[in-house]
CSV table of C-alpha atoms in Angstrom, one decimal:
chain,number,residue,atom,x,y,z
A,1,MET,CA,15.3,6.5,-23.0
A,2,ASN,CA,15.6,3.0,-21.6
A,3,ASP,CA,12.3,1.3,-22.1
A,4,ARG,CA,13.3,-2.3,-21.2
A,5,PRO,CA,10.9,-3.8,-18.7
A,6,PHE,CA,12.0,-4.8,-15.2
A,7,ASN,CA,12.9,-8.3,-14.1
A,8,ARG,CA,10.1,-10.0,-12.2
A,9,ARG,CA,10.0,-9.9,-8.5
A,10,ASP,CA,12.2,-12.6,-7.3
A,11,TRP,CA,10.0,-14.9,-5.1
A,12,ALA,CA,13.1,-16.7,-3.8
A,13,SER,CA,13.9,-13.4,-2.1
A,14,HIS,CA,10.5,-11.9,-1.1
A,15,PRO,CA,8.2,-13.3,1.5
A,16,PRO,CA,5.0,-15.1,0.5
A,17,PHE,CA,1.7,-13.2,0.9
A,18,ILE,CA,0.6,-15.5,3.6
A,19,ASP,CA,3.0,-16.8,6.3
A,20,PRO,CA,1.1,-18.3,9.2
A,21,ALA,CA,3.9,-17.6,11.7
A,22,TYR,CA,3.2,-13.9,11.2
A,23,LYS,CA,-0.4,-14.0,12.4
A,24,SER,CA,-1.6,-10.8,10.6
A,25,THR,CA,-1.0,-12.4,7.2
A,26,PRO,CA,-3.6,-15.2,6.9
A,27,LEU,CA,-6.5,-12.7,6.6
A,28,ARG,CA,-4.7,-9.9,4.8
A,29,GLY,CA,-2.5,-11.6,2.2
A,30,GLN,CA,-3.9,-12.1,-1.3
A,31,THR,CA,-4.7,-15.7,-2.2
A,32,LYS,CA,-5.3,-15.9,-6.0
A,33,PRO,CA,-2.4,-16.2,-8.5
A,34,LEU,CA,-1.0,-12.9,-9.7
A,35,MET,CA,-2.4,-11.9,-13.1
A,36,PRO,CA,0.3,-11.6,-15.8
A,37,ILE,CA,0.6,-8.1,-17.2
A,38,ILE,CA,2.5,-6.8,-20.2
A,39,PRO,CA,4.4,-3.8,-18.7
A,40,GLY,CA,3.6,-0.5,-20.4
A,41,LEU,CA,4.3,3.1,-19.6
A,42,SER,CA,2.2,2.8,-16.4
A,43,GLU,CA,4.7,0.3,-15.1
A,44,LEU,CA,7.9,1.8,-16.6
A,45,THR,CA,7.3,5.3,-15.1
A,46,GLY,CA,6.9,6.3,-11.5
A,47,PRO,CA,7.0,9.3,-9.2
A,48,VAL,CA,10.1,11.4,-9.5
A,49,TYR,CA,11.5,13.1,-6.4
A,50,GLY,CA,14.8,14.9,-6.7
A,51,ALA,CA,17.0,16.5,-4.1
A,52,GLU,CA,14.6,19.5,-4.0
A,53,ALA,CA,11.9,17.3,-2.4
A,54,VAL,CA,13.8,16.9,0.9
A,55,GLY,CA,14.7,19.4,3.5
A,56,PRO,CA,18.3,20.0,4.9
A,57,LEU,CA,17.6,18.1,8.2
A,58,ASP,CA,15.4,15.4,6.7
A,59,SER,CA,18.3,12.8,6.7
A,60,ASP,CA,19.5,13.6,10.2
A,61,LEU,CA,17.0,12.1,12.7
A,62,THR,CA,19.1,13.3,15.6
A,63,LYS,CA,18.2,16.8,14.6
A,64,ASN,CA,14.9,16.8,12.7
A,65,GLY,CA,12.8,16.2,15.8
A,66,VAL,CA,14.6,18.3,18.3
A,67,LYS,CA,12.4,20.4,20.6
A,68,ASP,CA,14.7,21.4,23.5
A,69,GLY,CA,17.8,19.1,23.5
A,70,GLU,CA,19.5,16.1,22.0
A,71,PRO,CA,17.6,12.8,21.5
A,72,GLN,CA,18.6,10.0,23.9
A,73,GLY,CA,20.4,6.9,22.8
A,74,GLU,CA,23.3,5.7,20.7
A,75,ARG,CA,24.0,7.8,17.7
A,76,ILE,CA,24.6,5.8,14.5
A,77,ILE,CA,25.2,6.4,10.8
A,78,VAL,CA,23.5,4.3,8.2
A,79,ALA,CA,24.9,4.6,4.7
A,80,GLY,CA,25.0,2.6,1.6
A,81,ARG,CA,24.1,2.4,-2.1
A,82,VAL,CA,21.0,1.8,-4.0
A,83,LEU,CA,21.8,-0.6,-6.9
A,84,ASP,CA,19.9,-2.8,-9.3
A,85,GLU,CA,20.5,-6.5,-9.9
A,86,ASP,CA,23.2,-5.7,-12.5
A,87,GLY,CA,25.0,-3.7,-9.9
A,88,LYS,CA,24.1,-0.5,-11.6
A,89,PRO,CA,23.8,2.5,-9.2
A,90,GLN,CA,20.2,3.9,-9.0
A,91,PRO,CA,20.7,7.6,-8.9
A,92,ASN,CA,18.3,10.2,-7.5
A,93,THR,CA,16.2,7.6,-5.7
A,94,LEU,CA,14.0,8.7,-2.8
A,95,LEU,CA,14.6,6.8,0.5
A,96,GLU,CA,12.2,7.2,3.4
A,97,ILE,CA,12.8,5.7,6.8
A,98,TRP,CA,11.0,5.4,10.1
A,99,GLN,CA,11.9,3.7,13.3
A,100,ALA,CA,11.4,3.3,17.1
A,101,ASN,CA,13.4,5.5,19.5
A,102,ALA,CA,16.3,4.1,21.6
A,103,ALA,CA,13.7,2.8,24.2
A,104,GLY,CA,11.8,0.8,21.5
A,105,ARG,CA,8.9,3.2,21.3
A,106,TYR,CA,7.3,4.7,18.2
A,107,VAL,CA,5.9,8.2,18.0
A,108,HIS,CA,2.9,6.6,16.3
A,109,HIS,CA,-0.4,7.3,18.2
A,110,SER,CA,-1.3,3.6,18.2
A,111,ASP,CA,1.9,2.4,19.8
A,112,GLN,CA,1.0,1.8,23.4
A,113,HIS,CA,4.2,0.0,24.5
A,114,ASP,CA,5.1,1.1,28.0
A,115,ALA,CA,8.5,2.7,27.1
A,116,PRO,CA,9.2,6.4,27.2
A,117,LEU,CA,8.7,8.7,24.2
A,118,ASP,CA,11.7,11.0,23.5
A,119,PRO,CA,10.6,14.6,23.1
A,120,ASN,CA,13.5,15.3,20.8
A,121,PHE,CA,13.2,12.3,18.5
A,122,LEU,CA,10.5,11.8,15.8
A,123,GLY,CA,12.0,8.8,14.1
A,124,ALA,CA,11.2,9.7,10.5
A,125,GLY,CA,13.7,10.7,7.8
A,126,ARG,CA,14.3,10.8,4.1
A,127,CYS,CA,17.0,11.5,1.6
A,128,VAL,CA,17.6,11.2,-2.1
A,129,ALA,CA,20.5,9.0,-3.3
A,130,ASP,CA,23.2,10.9,-5.2
A,131,GLU,CA,24.1,10.4,-8.8
A,132,ASN,CA,26.1,7.2,-7.8
A,133,GLY,CA,23.3,5.8,-5.7
A,134,PHE,CA,24.9,6.7,-2.4
A,135,TYR,CA,22.7,7.6,0.6
A,136,ARG,CA,23.4,8.4,4.2
A,137,PHE,CA,21.3,8.9,7.4
A,138,THR,CA,22.3,9.9,10.9
A,139,THR,CA,20.0,8.6,13.5
A,140,ILE,CA,19.7,6.9,16.9
A,141,LYS,CA,19.9,3.1,17.2
A,142,PRO,CA,16.3,1.8,17.5
A,143,GLY,CA,15.4,-0.3,20.5
A,144,ALA,CA,13.7,-3.7,20.4
A,145,TYR,CA,10.0,-3.8,21.5
A,146,PRO,CA,7.4,-6.4,22.3
A,147,TRP,CA,4.5,-7.1,19.9
A,148,PRO,CA,1.4,-9.3,20.3
A,149,ASN,CA,2.1,-11.9,17.6
A,150,HIS,CA,2.9,-14.8,20.0
A,151,LYS,CA,3.9,-15.3,23.6
A,152,ASN,CA,6.9,-13.1,24.6
A,153,ALA,CA,7.3,-11.9,21.0
A,154,TRP,CA,9.9,-9.1,20.5
A,155,ARG,CA,10.8,-7.3,17.2
A,156,PRO,CA,14.6,-7.1,16.6
A,157,ASN,CA,16.1,-3.7,16.3
A,158,HIS,CA,15.1,-2.4,12.8
A,159,ILE,CA,14.7,0.6,10.6
A,160,HIS,CA,11.9,0.6,8.0
A,161,PHE,CA,13.0,1.6,4.5
A,162,SER,CA,10.8,2.7,1.6
A,163,LEU,CA,12.2,3.3,-1.9
A,164,PHE,CA,10.8,4.0,-5.3
A,165,GLY,CA,13.7,3.4,-7.7
A,166,PRO,CA,13.2,4.4,-11.4
A,167,ALA,CA,9.6,3.3,-11.8
A,168,PHE,CA,6.4,2.2,-10.0
A,169,ALA,CA,7.4,-1.4,-10.7
A,170,THR,CA,10.7,-1.1,-8.7
A,171,ARG,CA,9.0,0.1,-5.5
A,172,LEU,CA,10.4,-1.6,-2.4
A,173,ILE,CA,9.4,-1.5,1.3
A,174,THR,CA,11.7,-3.3,3.6
A,175,GLN,CA,13.3,-3.3,7.0
A,176,MET,CA,17.0,-3.0,7.9
A,177,TYR,CA,18.3,-5.2,10.7
A,178,PHE,CA,21.5,-5.1,12.8
A,179,PRO,CA,24.2,-7.7,12.8
A,180,GLY,CA,24.5,-10.1,15.7
A,181,ASP,CA,20.9,-9.5,17.0
A,182,PRO,CA,19.8,-12.7,18.8
A,183,LEU,CA,16.1,-11.7,18.2
A,184,LEU,CA,16.5,-12.2,14.4
A,185,GLU,CA,16.2,-16.0,14.6
A,186,LEU,CA,13.0,-15.6,16.7
A,187,ASP,CA,11.3,-13.0,14.5
A,188,PRO,CA,8.6,-14.3,12.1
A,189,ILE,CA,8.7,-11.1,10.0
A,190,TYR,CA,12.5,-11.4,9.3
A,191,LYS,CA,12.1,-15.1,8.8
A,192,SER,CA,9.2,-14.7,6.3
A,193,SER,CA,11.9,-14.0,3.7
A,194,PRO,CA,13.6,-17.2,2.6
A,195,GLU,CA,16.8,-18.3,4.1
A,196,GLY,CA,19.7,-17.2,2.0
A,197,ALA,CA,17.8,-14.0,1.1
A,198,ARG,CA,16.8,-12.6,4.5
A,199,GLU,CA,20.5,-12.1,5.4
A,200,ARG,CA,20.6,-9.3,2.8
A,201,MET,CA,18.4,-7.2,5.1
A,202,VAL,CA,21.1,-7.3,7.8
A,203,ALA,CA,23.4,-4.2,7.7
A,204,GLU,CA,27.2,-4.6,8.2
A,205,PHE,CA,29.1,-2.8,10.8
A,206,SER,CA,31.6,-0.6,9.0
A,207,LEU,CA,34.6,1.2,10.3
A,208,ASP,CA,34.6,3.1,7.1
A,209,VAL,CA,31.2,4.5,7.7
A,210,THR,CA,31.9,5.0,11.4
A,211,GLN,CA,32.8,8.7,12.2
A,212,GLU,CA,35.6,9.1,14.7
A,213,LEU,CA,34.5,10.4,18.1
A,214,PHE,CA,31.0,10.7,16.8
A,215,ALA,CA,29.0,7.6,15.8
A,216,LEU,CA,29.3,4.0,14.8
A,217,GLY,CA,28.5,3.3,11.2
A,218,TYR,CA,26.5,0.6,9.4
A,219,ARG,CA,26.5,-0.2,5.7
A,220,PHE,CA,23.3,-1.2,4.1
A,221,ASP,CA,23.2,-1.6,0.3
A,222,ILE,CA,19.7,-2.1,-1.3
A,223,VAL,CA,19.1,-4.0,-4.5
A,224,LEU,CA,16.1,-3.1,-6.6
A,225,ARG,CA,14.8,-5.0,-9.6
A,226,GLY,CA,17.0,-4.7,-12.7
A,227,ARG,CA,16.0,-4.4,-16.3
A,228,GLN,CA,15.4,-7.3,-18.7
A,229,ALA,CA,17.9,-7.9,-21.5
A,230,THR,CA,15.5,-7.2,-24.3
A,231,PRO,CA,13.4,-4.1,-25.1
A,232,MET,CA,9.7,-3.9,-24.5
A,233,GLU,CA,7.6,-5.2,-27.4
A,234,THR,CA,5.5,-2.4,-28.8
B,1,MET,CA,22.6,-10.4,-13.0
B,2,THR,CA,25.2,-10.2,-10.3
B,3,LEU,CA,23.1,-9.1,-7.3
B,4,LYS,CA,19.9,-10.4,-5.8
B,5,GLN,CA,16.9,-8.3,-4.9
B,6,THR,CA,16.6,-7.0,-1.3
B,7,PRO,CA,13.6,-8.8,0.2
B,8,SER,CA,10.4,-7.0,0.9
B,9,GLN,CA,9.0,-6.6,4.4
B,10,THR,CA,5.7,-5.4,5.8
B,11,VAL,CA,5.2,-1.7,6.1
B,12,GLY,CA,4.0,-2.5,9.7
B,13,PRO,CA,1.5,-0.6,11.8
B,14,TYR,CA,3.5,2.5,12.4
B,15,PHE,CA,4.2,3.9,8.9
B,16,ALA,CA,2.0,6.9,9.3
B,17,TYR,CA,4.5,9.4,10.8
B,18,GLY,CA,7.1,8.5,8.2
B,19,LEU,CA,5.1,8.2,5.0
B,20,THR,CA,1.8,10.1,5.6
B,21,PRO,CA,2.8,12.4,8.5
B,22,GLU,CA,0.6,15.4,7.8
B,23,GLN,CA,-2.5,13.3,7.1
B,24,TYR,CA,-2.1,11.8,10.6
B,25,GLY,CA,-1.2,15.0,12.4
B,26,TYR,CA,2.6,14.5,12.9
B,27,ASP,CA,5.0,17.4,12.6
B,28,PHE,CA,6.8,16.3,9.4
B,29,LYS,CA,6.1,17.4,5.9
B,30,ASP,CA,4.2,15.1,3.6
B,31,LEU,CA,5.9,14.3,0.3
B,32,ALA,CA,2.6,13.1,-1.2
B,33,SER,CA,-1.0,13.2,0.0
B,34,GLY,CA,-4.5,12.3,-1.2
B,35,ASP,CA,-4.8,15.5,-3.1
B,36,LEU,CA,-3.0,15.2,-6.4
B,37,SER,CA,-4.6,18.2,-8.2
B,38,THR,CA,-2.8,21.5,-8.6
B,39,ALA,CA,-3.9,24.9,-9.7
B,40,ALA,CA,-2.5,24.3,-13.1
B,41,SER,CA,-3.9,20.7,-13.6
B,42,GLN,CA,-6.1,20.5,-16.6
B,43,GLY,CA,-8.9,17.9,-16.8
B,44,GLN,CA,-11.9,16.6,-15.0
B,45,SER,CA,-11.7,16.8,-11.2
B,46,ILE,CA,-12.7,13.6,-9.6
B,47,ARG,CA,-12.7,11.9,-6.2
B,48,ILE,CA,-11.8,8.2,-5.8
B,49,GLU,CA,-12.6,6.6,-2.5
B,50,GLY,CA,-12.9,3.1,-1.1
B,51,CYS,CA,-12.0,0.7,1.7
B,52,VAL,CA,-9.6,-2.2,2.0
B,53,TYR,CA,-11.3,-5.4,3.3
B,54,ASP,CA,-9.6,-8.4,4.9
B,55,GLY,CA,-10.6,-12.1,4.5
B,56,GLU,CA,-13.4,-11.7,7.0
B,57,GLY,CA,-14.8,-8.7,5.3
B,58,ASN,CA,-13.5,-6.3,8.0
B,59,LYS,CA,-12.2,-2.9,6.9
B,60,VAL,CA,-8.5,-2.6,7.3
B,61,PRO,CA,-7.7,0.5,9.4
B,62,ASP,CA,-3.9,0.5,8.8
B,63,ALA,CA,-3.4,0.1,5.1
B,64,MET,CA,-1.7,2.6,2.9
B,65,ILE,CA,-2.7,3.1,-0.8
B,66,GLU,CA,-0.5,4.7,-3.4
B,67,ILE,CA,-1.7,5.7,-6.8
B,68,TRP,CA,0.3,6.7,-9.9
B,69,GLN,CA,-1.4,8.1,-13.0
B,70,ALA,CA,-1.1,10.0,-16.2
B,71,ASP,CA,-2.4,13.6,-16.4
B,72,GLY,CA,-5.7,14.6,-18.0
B,73,GLN,CA,-4.0,14.3,-21.4
B,74,GLY,CA,-2.6,10.8,-20.8
B,75,ARG,CA,1.0,11.9,-20.2
B,76,PHE,CA,3.2,10.8,-17.3
B,77,ALA,CA,5.5,13.2,-15.4
B,78,HIS,CA,8.5,10.9,-15.9
B,79,PRO,CA,11.4,10.9,-18.4
B,80,ALA,CA,10.3,7.6,-19.9
B,81,ASP,CA,7.3,9.4,-21.3
B,82,GLY,CA,8.9,11.7,-23.8
B,83,ARG,CA,5.7,13.8,-24.0
B,84,GLY,CA,5.9,14.7,-20.3
B,85,SER,CA,3.2,16.3,-18.3
B,86,ASN,CA,3.0,20.0,-19.1
B,87,THR,CA,0.3,20.8,-16.6
B,88,ASP,CA,2.4,20.6,-13.4
B,89,PHE,CA,0.6,17.4,-12.5
B,90,LYS,CA,2.9,15.0,-10.6
B,91,GLY,CA,0.5,12.1,-10.7
B,92,PHE,CA,1.4,10.4,-7.4
B,93,GLY,CA,-0.8,10.1,-4.3
B,94,ARG,CA,-0.6,8.4,-1.0
B,95,PHE,CA,-3.3,7.9,1.7
B,96,GLY,CA,-3.6,5.9,4.9
B,97,THR,CA,-6.9,4.4,5.9
B,98,GLY,CA,-6.5,5.4,9.5
B,99,THR,CA,-7.8,9.0,9.6
B,100,ASP,CA,-11.2,8.8,8.0
B,101,GLY,CA,-13.9,7.7,10.4
B,102,HIS,CA,-14.9,5.0,7.9
B,103,ASN,CA,-11.4,3.7,7.2
B,104,ARG,CA,-11.6,5.0,3.6
B,105,PHE,CA,-8.8,6.1,1.4
B,106,ILE,CA,-9.7,9.3,-0.5
B,107,PHE,CA,-8.0,10.7,-3.5
B,108,ASP,CA,-8.9,14.0,-5.1
B,109,THR,CA,-7.3,14.0,-8.5
B,110,ILE,CA,-7.8,14.5,-12.2
B,111,LYS,CA,-9.3,11.8,-14.3
B,112,PRO,CA,-6.4,10.4,-16.3
B,113,GLY,CA,-6.5,10.6,-20.1
B,114,ALA,CA,-5.9,7.6,-22.2
B,115,ILE,CA,-2.1,6.9,-22.7
B,116,ASP,CA,-2.5,5.7,-26.2
B,117,GLN,CA,-5.1,4.4,-28.7
B,118,GLN,CA,-5.3,0.9,-27.1
B,119,GLN,CA,-5.5,1.5,-23.4
B,120,ALA,CA,-8.5,2.7,-21.4
B,121,PRO,CA,-7.9,5.4,-18.8
B,122,HIS,CA,-6.6,3.8,-15.7
B,123,ILE,CA,-4.6,4.4,-12.5
B,124,SER,CA,-1.9,2.2,-11.1
B,125,VAL,CA,-2.3,1.2,-7.4
B,126,ILE,CA,0.0,-0.2,-4.8
B,127,VAL,CA,-1.6,-1.7,-1.7
B,128,THR,CA,0.4,-2.2,1.5
B,129,MET,CA,-0.5,-2.7,5.1
B,130,ARG,CA,0.4,-4.4,8.4
B,131,GLY,CA,0.1,-8.1,7.7
B,132,LEU,CA,1.1,-7.8,4.0
B,133,LEU,CA,4.7,-8.8,3.6
B,134,THR,CA,5.1,-7.7,0.0
B,135,HIS,CA,3.0,-5.0,-1.5
B,136,THR,CA,0.5,-5.8,-4.3
B,137,PHE,CA,-0.3,-4.0,-7.5
B,138,THR,CA,-3.7,-3.4,-9.0
B,139,ARG,CA,-5.4,-0.9,-11.3
B,140,ILE,CA,-8.4,1.3,-11.2
B,141,TYR,CA,-10.5,1.6,-14.4
B,142,PHE,CA,-13.6,3.8,-14.7
B,143,SER,CA,-17.2,2.6,-15.0
B,144,ASP,CA,-18.1,5.4,-17.4
B,145,GLU,CA,-15.4,4.3,-19.9
B,146,GLY,CA,-17.4,1.3,-21.1
B,147,ALA,CA,-16.3,1.3,-24.7
B,148,ALA,CA,-12.6,1.9,-23.9
B,149,ASN,CA,-12.7,-0.7,-21.2
B,150,GLU,CA,-14.1,-3.3,-23.7
B,151,THR,CA,-10.9,-3.1,-25.8
B,152,ASP,CA,-8.3,-2.4,-23.1
B,153,PRO,CA,-5.7,-5.2,-23.5
B,154,VAL,CA,-5.0,-5.6,-19.7
B,155,LEU,CA,-8.7,-5.6,-18.7
B,156,SER,CA,-9.5,-8.0,-21.6
B,157,SER,CA,-6.8,-10.4,-20.3
B,158,VAL,CA,-8.7,-10.8,-17.0
B,159,ASP,CA,-11.5,-13.3,-16.6
B,160,GLU,CA,-14.8,-11.6,-17.3
B,161,ASP,CA,-16.2,-12.4,-13.8
B,162,ARG,CA,-13.2,-10.9,-12.1
B,163,ARG,CA,-13.1,-7.7,-14.2
B,164,PRO,CA,-15.5,-5.8,-12.0
B,165,THR,CA,-13.0,-5.8,-9.2
B,166,LEU,CA,-10.9,-3.4,-11.3
B,167,ILE,CA,-13.6,-0.9,-12.2
B,168,ALA,CA,-14.4,2.0,-10.0
B,169,GLN,CA,-18.1,2.8,-9.9
B,170,LYS,CA,-19.2,6.3,-10.7
B,171,GLN,CA,-21.5,7.9,-8.2
B,172,GLY,CA,-21.8,11.6,-9.1
B,173,SER,CA,-18.3,13.0,-9.3
B,174,THR,CA,-17.0,10.3,-7.0
B,175,TYR,CA,-15.8,6.9,-8.0
B,176,ARG,CA,-16.0,4.0,-5.5
B,177,PHE,CA,-13.2,1.5,-5.6
B,178,ASP,CA,-13.1,-1.1,-2.8
B,179,ILE,CA,-10.1,-3.5,-2.5
B,180,HIS,CA,-10.8,-7.0,-1.3
B,181,MET,CA,-7.7,-8.9,-0.2
B,182,GLN,CA,-9.4,-12.3,-0.2
B,183,GLY,CA,-12.8,-14.0,-0.8
B,184,GLU,CA,-15.2,-14.3,-3.6
B,185,ASN,CA,-14.6,-10.8,-4.8
B,186,GLU,CA,-10.8,-10.8,-4.3
B,187,THR,CA,-9.4,-7.9,-6.3
B,188,VAL,CA,-7.3,-8.8,-9.3
B,189,PHE,CA,-3.6,-8.2,-8.4
B,190,PHE,CA,-1.1,-8.0,-11.2
B,191,ASP,CA,2.4,-9.5,-11.5
B,192,VAL,CA,3.9,-6.1,-12.2
């Protein structure tokens, strides 16, 4: 079994804990330096979810919330690969997603945005990447919505992604954005990630993923922490 | 290395129906919950509860806490632990702070056994919330493991005055573990 520890989180890619442009961070981000830790089994292991953990409709958000009809909006396919920094596919990785509906409204009780809920759309899904790291969701393109961060603030269209990877240490929670969205350059959450890195969160339109006469396709590859070159000291 | 890590982003305020749906009353199955124990779990049943506090000392009502731990015998249900858990204990829990009237996270679990001779029993923790752009890692140790805590290599590496932020305080069968994001009692977060 591979027991090499994982590469450090790359702070040239990830946002800082406090970014004043995103106004919820100054009181919620940690402030003291991170404590070094020698990774052990607690860090090199993590929850295991295989294909048996997800239901047959879990990866199709156009079907898993249906009550009495089809959800409204533009059907899309989001597909890609989960890889590590060495380009190695990350098999059997759980991906969980959640998003707003086509009108920019979340099912969440605390979302009070004055846009219609869709009775046939929940906006949550999950799947497990296959043995080569490939995953695929069918969903509805999420709408933009206003938020109270600053005057006339709007979140760009996005889908939230949550992944585990092979261990607790490789956990990643991120957001996928859409190419060409004019709101990206105005969004403090997107821009909290350094320039040169944030672009990796923008999916590519893909004619290969697009399914003829059915739905446009977007390709979104996700890169988790890779493993260090040398084994763990024991 | 040929590729770069995908950046982290905040979990945002609306994670509940995707990640903790049943806990919040949404019609979608939970993959994980605050109840880690199973009928076959062997060990001491415990409850761990606490709140997440922001820099002004206010409770955070939209945080999500995840825990990962060994079973009662100190074994992980993961292939990197060759011993494996043989008690049907998965070891992963997840709980949002938005459903309890006091904004607590609550885990009903089994007290983990020591993984090896050196380490004190502990639980790994991920903290995430709206306003946190990258999740943080901490650990829960137990106040009634004084001798083991004394010699634990990770706990010993932390300044003595900050160590208490990592130790859950036993009150009956419940352990209290509060998480302070900032301030004098800022929880120790690890560079996992």
